[in-house]
Amino acid sequence: QVQLVESGGGLVQPGGSLRLSCAASGFTFSSYAMTWYRQAPGKERELVAVITNTGGGTNYADSVKGRFTISRDNAKNTVYLQMNSLKPEDTAVYYCKSSRIFGTEYWGQGTQVTVSS
């Protein structure tokens, strides 16, 4: 079955960095675009970054452009989110999501990122 497992979250000071990972299994990872989302307390889930199946194309929310980088390693079935210059407003649960696989989008369980001094 399809599984997406995020890791790498934690507590970091403002200005710090974290790298999130999302390990995928149960489908042909290299055939599908992948997306990172986040949801802060009391707010709607928002798109953070998306990457095409080959990694040749990426797109970012305006709020993270220039600070976050999405990448993938299709040999390792993993998508990453490098987060630099973190701000308190980046605090959220971060989720990875697959594009539709036979009509269904799959989500990971999320990883908490807290930016605080």
PDB file of C-alpha atoms in Angstrom:
ATOM      1  CA  GLN A   1       0.000   0.000   0.000  1.00  0.00           C
ATOM      2  CA  VAL A   2       1.036   3.602  -0.484  1.00  0.00           C
ATOM      3  CA  GLN A   3       2.890   5.088   2.464  1.00  0.00           C
ATOM      4  CA  LEU A   4       4.416   8.512   3.009  1.00  0.00           C
ATOM      5  CA  VAL A   5       6.460   9.019   6.161  1.00  0.00           C
ATOM      6  CA  GLU A   6       7.768  12.456   7.098  1.00  0.00           C
ATOM      7  CA  SER A   7      10.694  13.079   9.423  1.00  0.00           C
ATOM      8  CA  GLY A   8      13.098  15.812  10.388  1.00  0.00           C
ATOM      9  CA  GLY A   9      10.850  18.199  12.261  1.00  0.00           C
ATOM     10  CA  GLY A  10      11.717  19.704  15.603  1.00  0.00           C
ATOM     11  CA  LEU A  11      12.339  22.862  17.586  1.00  0.00           C
ATOM     12  CA  VAL A  12      14.642  25.452  16.046  1.00  0.00           C
ATOM     13  CA  GLN A  13      15.496  29.051  16.837  1.00  0.00           C
ATOM     14  CA  PRO A  14      14.542  31.874  14.473  1.00  0.00           C
ATOM     15  CA  GLY A  15      17.073  32.096  11.681  1.00  0.00           C
ATOM     16  CA  GLY A  16      17.877  28.417  11.945  1.00  0.00           C
ATOM     17  CA  SER A  17      17.521  25.578   9.448  1.00  0.00           C
ATOM     18  CA  LEU A  18      15.851  22.194   9.210  1.00  0.00           C
ATOM     19  CA  ARG A  19      15.614  19.571   6.501  1.00  0.00           C
ATOM     20  CA  LEU A  20      12.440  17.562   6.258  1.00  0.00           C
ATOM     21  CA  SER A  21      12.291  14.200   4.521  1.00  0.00           C
ATOM     22  CA  CYS A  22       9.355  12.247   3.169  1.00  0.00           C
ATOM     23  CA  ALA A  23      10.024   8.595   2.441  1.00  0.00           C
ATOM     24  CA  ALA A  24       7.622   7.039  -0.043  1.00  0.00           C
ATOM     25  CA  SER A  25       6.720   3.415  -0.697  1.00  0.00           C
ATOM     26  CA  GLY A  26       4.060   1.369  -2.422  1.00  0.00           C
ATOM     27  CA  PHE A  27       4.055   3.208  -5.751  1.00  0.00           C
ATOM     28  CA  THR A  28       6.377   4.203  -8.585  1.00  0.00           C
ATOM     29  CA  PHE A  29       7.720   7.308  -6.904  1.00  0.00           C
ATOM     30  CA  SER A  30       9.543   8.635  -9.963  1.00  0.00           C
ATOM     31  CA  SER A  31       6.282   8.898 -11.904  1.00  0.00           C
ATOM     32  CA  TYR A  32       4.539  11.368  -9.621  1.00  0.00           C
ATOM     33  CA  ALA A  33       4.854  14.981  -8.587  1.00  0.00           C
ATOM     34  CA  MET A  34       5.124  15.590  -4.864  1.00  0.00           C
ATOM     35  CA  THR A  35       4.031  18.488  -2.703  1.00  0.00           C
ATOM     36  CA  TRP A  36       4.788  19.816   0.767  1.00  0.00           C
ATOM     37  CA  TYR A  37       1.956  21.446   2.702  1.00  0.00           C
ATOM     38  CA  ARG A  38       1.790  22.931   6.162  1.00  0.00           C
ATOM     39  CA  GLN A  39      -0.919  23.687   8.677  1.00  0.00           C
ATOM     40  CA  ALA A  40      -0.485  26.107  11.554  1.00  0.00           C
ATOM     41  CA  PRO A  41      -2.787  26.038  14.592  1.00  0.00           C
ATOM     42  CA  GLY A  42      -6.134  27.589  13.767  1.00  0.00           C
ATOM     43  CA  LYS A  43      -5.270  28.035  10.091  1.00  0.00           C
ATOM     44  CA  GLU A  44      -6.079  26.207   6.895  1.00  0.00           C
ATOM     45  CA  ARG A  45      -3.595  23.841   5.336  1.00  0.00           C
ATOM     46  CA  GLU A  46      -1.483  25.684   2.746  1.00  0.00           C
ATOM     47  CA  LEU A  47       0.751  24.598  -0.109  1.00  0.00           C
ATOM     48  CA  VAL A  48       4.434  25.222   0.543  1.00  0.00           C
ATOM     49  CA  ALA A  49       6.273  23.742  -2.434  1.00  0.00           C
ATOM     50  CA  VAL A  50       5.766  21.322  -5.303  1.00  0.00           C
ATOM     51  CA  ILE A  51       8.207  19.369  -7.438  1.00  0.00           C
ATOM     52  CA  THR A  52       7.648  17.528 -10.712  1.00  0.00           C
ATOM     53  CA  ASN A  53       8.264  13.806 -11.009  1.00  0.00           C
ATOM     54  CA  THR A  54      11.748  14.291 -12.485  1.00  0.00           C
ATOM     55  CA  GLY A  55      12.671  17.139 -10.176  1.00  0.00           C
ATOM     56  CA  GLY A  56      13.105  19.435 -13.144  1.00  0.00           C
ATOM     57  CA  GLY A  57      10.367  21.817 -12.094  1.00  0.00           C
ATOM     58  CA  THR A  58       9.537  23.389  -8.748  1.00  0.00           C
ATOM     59  CA  ASN A  59       7.194  26.021  -7.413  1.00  0.00           C
ATOM     60  CA  TYR A  60       6.889  27.742  -4.049  1.00  0.00           C
ATOM     61  CA  ALA A  61       4.492  29.745  -1.957  1.00  0.00           C
ATOM     62  CA  ASP A  62       5.480  33.414  -1.904  1.00  0.00           C
ATOM     63  CA  SER A  63       5.975  33.210   1.846  1.00  0.00           C
ATOM     64  CA  VAL A  64       8.852  30.719   1.531  1.00  0.00           C
ATOM     65  CA  LYS A  65      10.504  31.717  -1.769  1.00  0.00           C
ATOM     66  CA  GLY A  66      14.227  32.208  -1.373  1.00  0.00           C
ATOM     67  CA  ARG A  67      14.264  30.403   1.996  1.00  0.00           C
ATOM     68  CA  PHE A  68      12.956  26.902   1.283  1.00  0.00           C
ATOM     69  CA  THR A  69      14.120  24.403  -1.341  1.00  0.00           C
ATOM     70  CA  ILE A  70      12.240  21.304  -2.406  1.00  0.00           C
ATOM     71  CA  SER A  71      14.188  18.438  -3.952  1.00  0.00           C
ATOM     72  CA  ARG A  72      13.873  14.727  -4.512  1.00  0.00           C
ATOM     73  CA  ASP A  73      16.002  11.627  -4.884  1.00  0.00           C
ATOM     74  CA  ASN A  74      14.110   9.139  -7.025  1.00  0.00           C
ATOM     75  CA  ALA A  75      16.682   6.438  -6.303  1.00  0.00           C
ATOM     76  CA  LYS A  76      15.813   6.738  -2.608  1.00  0.00           C
ATOM     77  CA  ASN A  77      12.072   7.362  -3.099  1.00  0.00           C
ATOM     78  CA  THR A  78      12.396  10.462  -0.960  1.00  0.00           C
ATOM     79  CA  VAL A  79      11.394  14.095  -1.259  1.00  0.00           C
ATOM     80  CA  TYR A  80      13.042  16.776   0.862  1.00  0.00           C
ATOM     81  CA  LEU A  81      12.291  20.261   2.069  1.00  0.00           C
ATOM     82  CA  GLN A  82      15.324  22.304   3.069  1.00  0.00           C
ATOM     83  CA  MET A  83      14.171  25.189   5.242  1.00  0.00           C
ATOM     84  CA  ASN A  84      16.557  28.059   5.948  1.00  0.00           C
ATOM     85  CA  SER A  85      16.142  31.399   7.704  1.00  0.00           C
ATOM     86  CA  LEU A  86      13.207  30.031   9.611  1.00  0.00           C
ATOM     87  CA  LYS A  87      10.712  32.415  11.161  1.00  0.00           C
ATOM     88  CA  PRO A  88       8.199  31.920  13.984  1.00  0.00           C
ATOM     89  CA  GLU A  89       5.421  32.083  11.392  1.00  0.00           C
ATOM     90  CA  ASP A  90       6.837  28.924   9.788  1.00  0.00           C
ATOM     91  CA  THR A  91       5.686  26.998  12.852  1.00  0.00           C
ATOM     92  CA  ALA A  92       3.270  24.324  11.641  1.00  0.00           C
ATOM     93  CA  VAL A  93       2.776  20.656  11.005  1.00  0.00           C
ATOM     94  CA  TYR A  94       4.357  19.868   7.645  1.00  0.00           C
ATOM     95  CA  TYR A  95       2.876  17.190   5.396  1.00  0.00           C
ATOM     96  CA  CYS A  96       3.967  15.633   2.136  1.00  0.00           C
ATOM     97  CA  LYS A  97       1.397  14.649  -0.447  1.00  0.00           C
ATOM     98  CA  SER A  98       1.531  12.659  -3.634  1.00  0.00           C
ATOM     99  CA  SER A  99      -0.197  13.704  -6.825  1.00  0.00           C
ATOM    100  CA  ARG A 100      -3.129  11.501  -7.821  1.00  0.00           C
ATOM    101  CA  ILE A 101      -2.221   7.836  -7.996  1.00  0.00           C
ATOM    102  CA  PHE A 102      -5.038   6.091  -9.841  1.00  0.00           C
ATOM    103  CA  GLY A 103      -7.334   8.879  -8.702  1.00  0.00           C
ATOM    104  CA  THR A 104      -6.260   9.109  -5.072  1.00  0.00           C
ATOM    105  CA  GLU A 105      -3.943  11.597  -3.396  1.00  0.00           C
ATOM    106  CA  TYR A 106      -2.001  10.276  -0.424  1.00  0.00           C
ATOM    107  CA  TRP A 107      -0.822  12.208   2.629  1.00  0.00           C
ATOM    108  CA  GLY A 108       1.804  11.515   5.227  1.00  0.00           C
ATOM    109  CA  GLN A 109       1.116  11.782   8.938  1.00  0.00           C
ATOM    110  CA  GLY A 110       2.948  15.089   9.304  1.00  0.00           C
ATOM    111  CA  THR A 111       5.969  16.333  11.220  1.00  0.00           C
ATOM    112  CA  GLN A 112       5.916  19.248  13.660  1.00  0.00           C
ATOM    113  CA  VAL A 113       8.179  22.228  13.066  1.00  0.00           C
ATOM    114  CA  THR A 114       8.388  24.804  15.839  1.00  0.00           C
ATOM    115  CA  VAL A 115      10.387  27.993  15.406  1.00  0.00           C
ATOM    116  CA  SER A 116      10.883  29.721  18.725  1.00  0.00           C
ATOM    117  CA  SER A 117      13.565  31.267  20.878  1.00  0.00           C
TER     118      SER A 117
END
